[in-house]
CSV table of C-alpha atoms and ligand atoms in Angstrom, one decimal:
chain,number,residue,atom,x,y,z
X,1,MET,CA,3.5,-25.7,5.7
X,2,VAL,CA,5.2,-25.6,2.3
X,3,GLY,CA,2.9,-24.5,-0.9
X,4,ARG,CA,2.9,-24.8,-4.3
X,5,ARG,CA,6.1,-22.2,-6.0
X,6,PRO,CA,5.6,-19.2,-6.7
X,7,CYS,CA,5.3,-18.6,-3.1
X,8,ILE,CA,5.1,-15.7,-0.4
X,9,GLU,CA,6.0,-16.3,3.2
X,10,ILE,CA,4.7,-14.0,5.5
X,11,ASN,CA,6.0,-13.7,8.4
X,12,LEU,CA,3.0,-13.1,10.8
X,13,GLU,CA,4.6,-12.4,14.6
X,14,LYS,CA,6.8,-9.9,12.1
X,15,ILE,CA,3.9,-8.5,11.0
X,16,LYS,CA,1.8,-8.0,14.4
X,17,ASN,CA,4.7,-6.7,16.2
X,18,ASN,CA,5.8,-3.5,13.4
X,19,ALA,CA,2.0,-2.8,13.8
X,20,ASN,CA,2.6,-2.6,18.0
X,21,CYS,CA,5.6,-1.0,17.4
X,22,LEU,CA,3.8,1.8,15.9
X,23,VAL,CA,0.6,1.3,17.4
X,24,ASN,CA,3.1,2.1,20.5
X,25,TYR,CA,4.9,5.2,18.9
X,26,CYS,CA,2.0,7.0,17.4
X,27,GLY,CA,-0.3,6.7,20.6
X,28,GLU,CA,2.1,8.1,23.2
X,29,LYS,CA,1.6,10.9,21.0
X,30,GLY,CA,-1.5,10.5,20.7
X,31,ILE,CA,-2.4,9.7,17.1
X,32,GLU,CA,-4.4,6.9,16.3
X,33,ILE,CA,-3.4,4.6,13.2
X,34,MET,CA,-5.5,3.5,10.4
X,35,GLY,CA,-4.2,0.1,9.2
X,36,ILE,CA,-4.4,0.4,5.4
X,37,THR,CA,-4.1,-3.5,4.4
X,38,LYS,CA,-4.4,-2.8,0.5
X,39,GLY,CA,-1.2,-4.1,0.3
X,40,VAL,CA,-1.9,-7.5,0.8
X,41,CYS,CA,-5.3,-7.2,-1.1
X,42,ALA,CA,-6.3,-7.8,2.7
X,43,HIS,CA,-5.0,-11.0,3.0
X,44,LEU,CA,-6.7,-12.5,5.8
X,45,PRO,CA,-4.0,-13.8,8.0
X,46,VAL,CA,-2.2,-10.6,7.6
X,47,VAL,CA,-4.8,-8.3,8.7
X,48,ARG,CA,-5.9,-10.5,12.1
X,49,ALA,CA,-1.7,-10.0,13.3
X,50,MET,CA,-2.4,-6.2,12.1
X,51,LEU,CA,-5.3,-6.3,14.6
X,52,ASP,CA,-3.3,-8.7,17.0
X,53,GLY,CA,-1.0,-5.5,16.8
X,54,GLY,CA,-3.3,-3.5,18.7
X,55,ILE,CA,-4.6,-1.6,15.4
X,56,LYS,CA,-8.2,-1.0,15.9
X,57,LYS,CA,-9.3,0.8,12.6
X,58,LEU,CA,-8.8,-0.5,9.1
X,59,GLY,CA,-8.8,0.6,5.9
X,60,ASP,CA,-8.8,-0.9,2.7
X,61,SER,CA,-9.0,0.7,-1.8
X,62,ARG,CA,-11.3,-1.5,-2.4
X,63,ILE,CA,-14.8,-2.1,-1.9
X,64,GLN,CA,-13.8,-6.3,-3.3
X,65,ASN,CA,-11.6,-6.5,-0.1
X,66,ILE,CA,-13.7,-4.5,2.8
X,67,MET,CA,-16.3,-7.0,1.3
X,68,ALA,CA,-14.6,-9.6,2.2
X,69,LEU,CA,-13.0,-8.3,6.0
X,70,ARG,CA,-16.5,-8.1,6.8
X,71,LYS,CA,-17.7,-11.6,5.4
X,72,ALA,CA,-14.6,-13.5,7.4
X,73,GLY,CA,-16.3,-11.2,10.4
X,74,ILE,CA,-14.0,-8.4,11.2
X,75,LYS,CA,-16.2,-6.2,12.9
X,76,ASN,CA,-13.9,-3.3,13.0
X,77,PRO,CA,-14.6,-0.2,11.8
X,78,ILE,CA,-12.7,0.2,8.0
X,79,TYR,CA,-12.4,2.7,5.4
X,80,GLN,CA,-12.6,2.7,2.1
X,81,ILE,CA,-9.2,4.6,1.4
X,82,ARG,CA,-9.8,5.1,-2.7
X,83,ILE,CA,-12.4,8.5,-3.4
X,84,PRO,CA,-15.3,6.2,-4.1
X,85,MET,CA,-16.9,5.8,-7.6
X,86,ILE,CA,-20.1,6.4,-7.9
X,87,SER,CA,-21.4,3.4,-9.4
X,88,GLU,CA,-20.2,1.6,-6.0
X,89,ALA,CA,-21.9,4.3,-3.9
X,90,LYS,CA,-24.2,1.5,-2.6
X,91,ASP,CA,-21.9,-1.1,-1.5
X,92,VAL,CA,-19.6,1.3,0.6
X,93,VAL,CA,-22.6,2.4,2.7
X,94,PHE,CA,-22.8,-1.0,3.0
X,95,TYR,CA,-19.9,-2.7,4.0
X,96,ALA,CA,-17.2,0.6,4.7
X,97,ASP,CA,-18.0,2.9,7.7
X,98,GLY,CA,-16.8,5.1,6.6
X,99,SER,CA,-14.6,6.9,3.0
X,100,LEU,CA,-11.8,9.1,2.0
X,101,ASN,CA,-13.4,11.6,-0.7
X,102,SER,CA,-13.1,13.9,-2.6
X,103,GLU,CA,-16.2,14.9,-5.0
X,104,ILE,CA,-19.6,16.3,-3.7
X,105,GLU,CA,-21.4,14.3,-5.9
X,106,VAL,CA,-19.8,11.3,-4.3
X,107,ILE,CA,-20.7,12.9,-1.0
X,108,LYS,CA,-24.3,12.9,-2.6
X,109,ALA,CA,-24.3,9.8,-4.1
X,110,LEU,CA,-23.1,8.7,-0.5
X,111,SER,CA,-26.0,10.0,1.1
X,112,GLY,CA,-28.9,9.1,-0.4
X,113,GLU,CA,-27.6,5.1,0.4
X,114,ALA,CA,-27.2,5.5,3.2
X,115,LYS,CA,-30.7,7.3,3.7
X,116,LYS,CA,-31.6,4.1,2.4
X,117,LEU,CA,-30.0,1.8,4.3
X,118,GLY,CA,-30.8,3.9,7.0
X,119,ARG,CA,-27.2,4.5,7.9
X,120,VAL,CA,-24.9,6.9,8.6
X,121,HIS,CA,-21.2,6.9,6.4
X,122,LYS,CA,-18.5,8.8,7.8
X,123,ILE,CA,-16.6,11.3,5.3
X,124,ILE,CA,-13.4,12.0,5.4
X,125,LEU,CA,-13.0,14.9,3.2
X,126,MET,CA,-9.3,14.8,1.1
X,127,VAL,CA,-7.3,17.9,0.6
X,128,ASP,CA,-4.4,18.1,-2.2
X,129,VAL,CA,-1.4,19.7,-0.5
X,130,GLY,CA,0.3,18.9,-3.0
X,131,ASP,CA,1.0,15.2,-4.5
X,132,LEU,CA,-1.4,16.1,-7.5
X,133,ARG,CA,-3.9,12.9,-6.5
X,134,GLU,CA,-6.7,13.2,-4.8
X,135,GLY,CA,-8.5,15.5,-3.2
X,136,VAL,CA,-10.0,19.5,-3.7
X,137,MET,CA,-7.5,22.3,-3.1
X,138,PRO,CA,-7.1,24.7,-0.1
X,139,GLU,CA,-9.4,27.0,-0.5
X,140,ASP,CA,-11.8,25.3,-1.8
X,141,ALA,CA,-12.5,22.5,1.3
X,142,VAL,CA,-14.1,25.4,3.7
X,143,SER,CA,-16.5,25.7,1.7
X,144,VAL,CA,-17.7,21.8,0.0
X,145,VAL,CA,-17.6,21.0,3.9
X,146,GLY,CA,-20.5,23.4,4.1
X,147,GLU,CA,-21.5,21.6,1.7
X,148,ILE,CA,-21.2,18.2,3.2
X,149,LEU,CA,-23.2,19.9,6.5
X,150,LYS,CA,-26.4,20.2,4.7
X,151,LEU,CA,-26.5,16.6,4.0
X,152,ASP,CA,-28.7,14.0,5.3
X,153,GLY,CA,-27.0,10.1,5.5
X,154,VAL,CA,-23.7,11.1,5.8
X,155,GLU,CA,-20.8,12.2,9.5
X,156,PHE,CA,-18.4,14.6,8.1
X,157,GLU,CA,-16.0,12.7,10.5
X,158,GLY,CA,-12.9,15.3,9.4
X,159,LEU,CA,-10.0,16.7,6.8
X,160,GLY,CA,-7.3,14.3,4.8
X,161,THR,CA,-4.3,14.3,3.4
X,162,ASN,CA,-2.1,12.2,0.8
X,163,VAL,CA,0.9,12.8,-0.3
X,164,GLY,CA,4.4,11.0,-1.4
X,165,CYS,CA,2.4,8.0,-3.5
X,166,TYR,CA,2.2,10.2,-6.7
X,167,GLY,CA,3.4,13.4,-7.3
X,168,GLY,CA,6.3,11.9,-4.8
X,169,ILE,CA,6.3,14.8,-2.4
X,170,LEU,CA,7.6,14.0,0.7
X,171,PRO,CA,5.4,15.4,4.1
X,172,SER,CA,6.7,18.4,5.9
X,173,TYR,CA,5.3,20.6,8.3
X,174,GLU,CA,3.8,23.1,5.9
X,175,ASN,CA,1.9,21.0,3.8
X,176,THR,CA,0.7,19.0,6.5
X,177,LYS,CA,-0.3,22.2,8.5
X,178,ILE,CA,-2.2,23.4,6.4
X,179,LEU,CA,-5.0,20.5,7.2
X,180,VAL,CA,-4.8,21.6,10.9
X,181,ASP,CA,-5.5,25.8,10.0
X,182,LEU,CA,-8.4,24.9,7.5
X,183,ALA,CA,-9.9,22.7,10.3
X,184,LYS,CA,-9.8,25.3,12.4
X,185,GLU,CA,-10.9,27.5,10.3
X,186,ILE,CA,-14.0,24.9,9.3
X,187,GLU,CA,-14.8,24.7,13.4
X,188,LYS,CA,-15.3,28.2,13.6
X,189,LYS,CA,-17.2,29.5,10.6
X,190,TYR,CA,-19.6,26.1,11.3
X,191,GLY,CA,-19.1,25.8,14.9
X,192,ILE,CA,-18.5,22.2,15.0
X,193,GLU,CA,-16.1,19.9,15.9
X,194,VAL,CA,-13.3,18.5,13.3
X,195,LYS,CA,-13.0,15.1,15.1
X,196,THR,CA,-10.6,13.9,13.0
X,197,ILE,CA,-7.0,15.0,11.1
X,198,SER,CA,-5.4,12.0,8.9
X,199,GLY,CA,-2.2,13.9,8.1
X,200,GLY,CA,-1.0,11.4,6.1
X,201,ASN,CA,0.8,7.4,5.8
X,202,THR,CA,4.0,5.7,6.5
X,203,ALA,CA,5.8,8.6,4.8
X,204,THR,CA,4.7,10.9,7.4
X,205,ILE,CA,5.8,9.1,10.6
X,206,SER,CA,9.5,10.6,9.4
X,207,LEU,CA,7.5,14.3,10.5
X,208,LEU,CA,6.2,13.0,14.1
X,209,GLU,CA,10.2,11.4,14.9
X,210,LYS,CA,11.7,15.1,14.0
X,211,GLY,CA,8.5,16.9,16.2
X,212,ARG,CA,7.9,18.2,12.8
X,213,LEU,CA,3.8,16.9,12.6
X,214,PRO,CA,1.9,19.4,13.5
X,215,GLU,CA,-0.2,19.7,16.5
X,216,GLY,CA,-3.9,18.4,15.6
X,217,VAL,CA,-3.3,15.3,13.5
X,218,ASN,CA,-4.7,12.6,15.2
X,219,GLN,CA,-4.3,9.9,12.6
X,220,LEU,CA,-2.1,8.1,10.6
X,221,ARG,CA,-3.1,5.9,7.2
X,222,VAL,CA,-0.4,3.1,7.7
X,223,GLY,CA,0.3,0.3,5.7
X,224,GLU,CA,3.8,0.0,4.1
X,225,GLY,CA,5.2,0.7,7.8
X,226,ILE,CA,3.7,-2.1,8.9
X,227,LEU,CA,3.2,-4.6,6.4
X,228,LEU,CA,7.4,-3.7,5.3
X,229,GLY,CA,8.6,-2.0,7.9
X,230,THR,CA,10.1,0.1,5.2
X,231,ASP,CA,9.4,3.7,3.9
X,232,VAL,CA,10.2,3.8,0.4
X,233,THR,CA,9.1,7.8,0.1
X,234,ASN,CA,11.9,8.3,2.3
X,235,SER,CA,14.3,5.4,1.0
X,236,ARG,CA,14.2,3.8,5.1
X,237,LYS,CA,13.4,1.6,7.4
X,238,THR,CA,10.4,2.8,9.7
X,239,PRO,CA,12.0,3.3,13.2
X,240,GLY,CA,11.3,0.5,15.6
X,241,THR,CA,9.9,-1.8,13.1
X,242,VAL,CA,11.9,-5.3,11.4
X,243,GLU,CA,12.2,-6.0,7.4
X,244,ASN,CA,11.5,-9.2,5.8
X,245,THR,CA,8.6,-9.6,7.0
X,246,MET,CA,7.5,-11.5,3.5
X,247,THR,CA,10.2,-14.1,1.3
X,248,LEU,CA,9.2,-14.2,-2.2
X,249,LYS,CA,10.3,-18.1,-3.4
X,250,THR,CA,10.8,-19.1,-7.3
X,251,GLU,CA,11.9,-22.5,-8.3
X,252,VAL,CA,14.8,-22.8,-10.8
X,253,ILE,CA,13.7,-23.8,-14.1
X,254,GLU,CA,16.5,-23.9,-16.2
X,255,VAL,CA,20.1,-23.7,-15.5
X,256,LYS,CA,22.7,-23.6,-18.5
X,257,VAL,CA,26.1,-21.5,-19.8
X,258,LYS,CA,25.1,-19.0,-22.1
X,259,PRO,CA,26.3,-15.8,-23.7
X,260,SER,CA,25.1,-12.9,-21.9
X,261,TYR,CA,25.0,-10.6,-25.0
X,262,PRO,CA,21.7,-12.2,-27.4
X,263,ILE,CA,22.9,-13.4,-30.5
X,264,GLY,CA,21.2,-11.9,-33.9
X,265,GLU,CA,19.7,-9.0,-34.2
X,266,ILE,CA,17.7,-6.8,-31.0
X,267,GLY,CA,14.5,-5.7,-32.4
X,268,ARG,CA,11.5,-5.0,-29.6
X,269,ASP,CA,11.0,-7.7,-26.5
X,270,ALA,CA,7.5,-9.0,-25.4
X,271,PHE,CA,6.4,-5.5,-23.1
X,272,GLY,CA,7.8,-3.5,-26.2
X,273,ASN,CA,10.9,-1.7,-25.1
X,274,ILE,CA,14.6,-1.9,-27.0
X,275,PRO,CA,16.5,-4.7,-24.5
X,276,VAL,CA,19.5,-3.1,-23.8
X,277,PHE,CA,22.6,-5.6,-22.8
X,278,GLU,CA,26.0,-5.4,-21.7
X,279,ASP,CA,28.9,-8.3,-23.1
X,280,LYS,CA,30.1,-9.6,-20.6
X,281,GLY,CA,31.2,-12.5,-21.8
X,282,PRO,CA,30.1,-16.8,-20.7
X,283,MET,CA,27.6,-16.3,-17.9
X,284,ARG,CA,26.0,-19.0,-15.8
X,285,ARG,CA,22.0,-17.9,-16.5
X,286,ALA,CA,19.1,-19.1,-13.9
X,287,ILE,CA,15.5,-19.2,-15.3
X,288,VAL,CA,12.9,-18.7,-11.9
X,289,ALA,CA,9.2,-20.3,-12.9
X,290,LEU,CA,8.2,-16.6,-11.8
X,291,GLY,CA,6.9,-13.3,-14.4
X,292,LYS,CA,6.0,-9.7,-15.0
X,293,GLN,CA,2.5,-11.3,-15.1
X,294,ASP,CA,3.5,-11.8,-11.5
X,295,CYS,CA,5.7,-9.5,-10.2
X,296,ARG,CA,6.9,-6.4,-10.2
X,297,ILE,CA,10.4,-7.6,-10.9
X,298,GLU,CA,12.3,-4.3,-10.3
X,299,GLY,CA,11.0,-4.4,-6.7
X,300,LEU,CA,12.2,-7.8,-5.5
X,301,LYS,CA,16.1,-8.2,-4.4
X,302,PRO,CA,17.5,-11.7,-4.3
X,303,VAL,CA,18.8,-12.8,-0.7
X,304,ASP,CA,22.0,-14.2,-1.4
X,305,PRO,CA,23.9,-11.5,-2.5
X,306,ARG,CA,26.4,-13.2,-5.3
X,307,ILE,CA,22.6,-13.8,-8.1
X,308,GLU,CA,21.7,-11.2,-10.0
X,309,ILE,CA,18.3,-9.9,-11.7
X,310,LEU,CA,19.4,-10.3,-15.8
X,311,GLY,CA,15.0,-9.2,-16.2
X,312,ALA,CA,12.0,-11.1,-16.9
X,313,SER,CA,9.4,-11.6,-19.5
X,314,SER,CA,5.9,-12.5,-18.7
X,315,ASP,CA,6.8,-16.1,-17.2
X,316,HIS,CA,10.2,-15.8,-16.9
X,317,MET,CA,13.0,-14.5,-14.8
X,318,ILE,CA,16.3,-14.6,-15.3
X,319,LEU,CA,19.2,-14.7,-12.8
X,320,ASP,CA,22.6,-14.5,-13.2
X,321,VAL,CA,24.1,-17.3,-10.9
X,322,THR,CA,28.1,-17.4,-12.5
X,323,ARG,CA,28.8,-16.8,-8.3
X,324,CYS,CA,26.5,-19.2,-7.3
X,325,PRO,CA,28.0,-22.0,-8.5
X,326,GLU,CA,25.5,-24.9,-6.7
X,327,VAL,CA,22.3,-23.7,-7.8
X,328,GLU,CA,20.9,-26.6,-9.9
X,329,VAL,CA,17.4,-26.3,-11.6
X,330,GLY,CA,14.7,-28.0,-8.9
X,331,ASP,CA,16.5,-25.7,-5.9
X,332,VAL,CA,14.7,-22.5,-4.3
X,333,ILE,CA,16.1,-18.9,-4.8
X,334,GLU,CA,14.6,-16.6,-2.5
X,335,PHE,CA,13.8,-12.8,-2.6
X,336,SER,CA,12.8,-10.2,-0.5
X,337,MET,CA,10.7,-7.3,-2.1
X,338,ASP,CA,9.9,-3.5,-2.6
X,339,TYR,CA,6.3,-2.2,-2.5
X,340,GLY,CA,5.2,-2.9,-5.4
X,341,ALA,CA,6.7,-6.5,-5.9
X,342,MET,CA,4.4,-6.9,-2.3
X,343,LEU,CA,1.8,-5.9,-4.2
X,344,SER,CA,1.7,-7.2,-7.8
X,345,LEU,CA,2.8,-10.7,-5.7
X,346,MET,CA,0.0,-10.9,-3.3
X,347,THR,CA,-2.8,-10.1,-6.6
X,348,SER,CA,-1.4,-12.7,-8.8
X,349,SER,CA,-3.3,-15.8,-8.1
X,350,TYR,CA,-0.3,-18.2,-9.3
X,351,VAL,CA,1.5,-17.2,-6.2
X,352,GLU,CA,1.3,-18.8,-3.5
X,353,LYS,CA,0.7,-17.4,-0.2
X,354,VAL,CA,1.8,-19.0,2.7
X,355,ILE,CA,2.0,-18.4,6.4
Z,401,LIG,C1,-2.2,3.5,-0.3
Z,401,LIG,C2,-2.5,5.1,0.7
Z,401,LIG,C3,-2.0,4.9,2.0
Z,401,LIG,C4,-1.3,3.6,2.8
Z,401,LIG,O1,0.2,4.3,2.4
Z,401,LIG,P1,1.1,3.2,3.1
Z,401,LIG,O2,2.2,4.2,2.5
Z,401,LIG,O3,1.6,1.7,2.8
Z,401,LIG,O4,1.0,3.5,4.0
Z,401,LIG,C5,-2.7,5.9,2.7
Z,401,LIG,N1,-3.6,6.7,2.1
Z,401,LIG,C6,-3.4,6.2,1.2
Z,401,LIG,C7,-5.1,6.9,0.7
Z,401,LIG,C8,-3.7,4.8,-0.1
Z,401,LIG,O5,-4.2,5.4,-0.7
């Protein structure tokens, strides 16, 4: 099926294989994979491909995505992986089996709603080991667990951490080991079993390969590695997986030879930046019908290496096609993408999703 343009063409077979490859690789080492679906807005065919690839447990950051998965009949355990808002506690308990958390006030709200619904909601307490996004500081973790254990309606399932997302901190043996050490302390102090140690995301697979993942970590939450076969934090491919699972197709709406340096006084562009240009003389330029409203342009790469992206405004992306004399109005130009570009394209309602 050819959709309207622009469209993002998704190869489900590749995604299924990526999921399968990582499930097996991690499974052999006793590590479960939570398949993270937020990168594709929990697009159902992609989620099904992940499940077909052997993923058993899902995670998404947005309650709307989780609700959509439930409405589509997905029965697998689903966790909300963005720490919940108090205002969404009721939905989180209703639609998700568990959630990642860092605030006792929120956990109390989840407990209250779970009691009303007669359910038990699973809590993974996030510990901040240095990336400075979500999580309690390590020195506070043991006492917060004590607080969680006093609450009905919630079950303390384990500890989690996330690196490589905000602060760009790389996963290491040392920062991941903090979780395992805390889990031991918690088990000793409260006489309970810490069932899950959720050691990180795609980037943490690198520790596993090097034999540097601390013993005791038994879960990784993986999105990018499955969806794109890449690991942006370590700027590499995820081992064993394939890339180019998704291709953006855009249509050319103008092709003209124009100067490469704008004519007139330069003020600010549509986004308030003062643009800088290099005068390369006349240039064959193409415009495709896609812009910053649809996509994080910096994350796109033309499949044809002779094409270069010059920039974009909200609805127009401008390409240097000087070395591609055959490009004409109405032609389709293809791009590969990184995580940020995928995220924006999947979110844009102007971009058709084609399987
Ligand atoms: C997005 C996210 C992940 C998945 O990260 P990838 O790099 O896509 O594997 C895991 N955990 C949390 C908390 C996240 O927000």
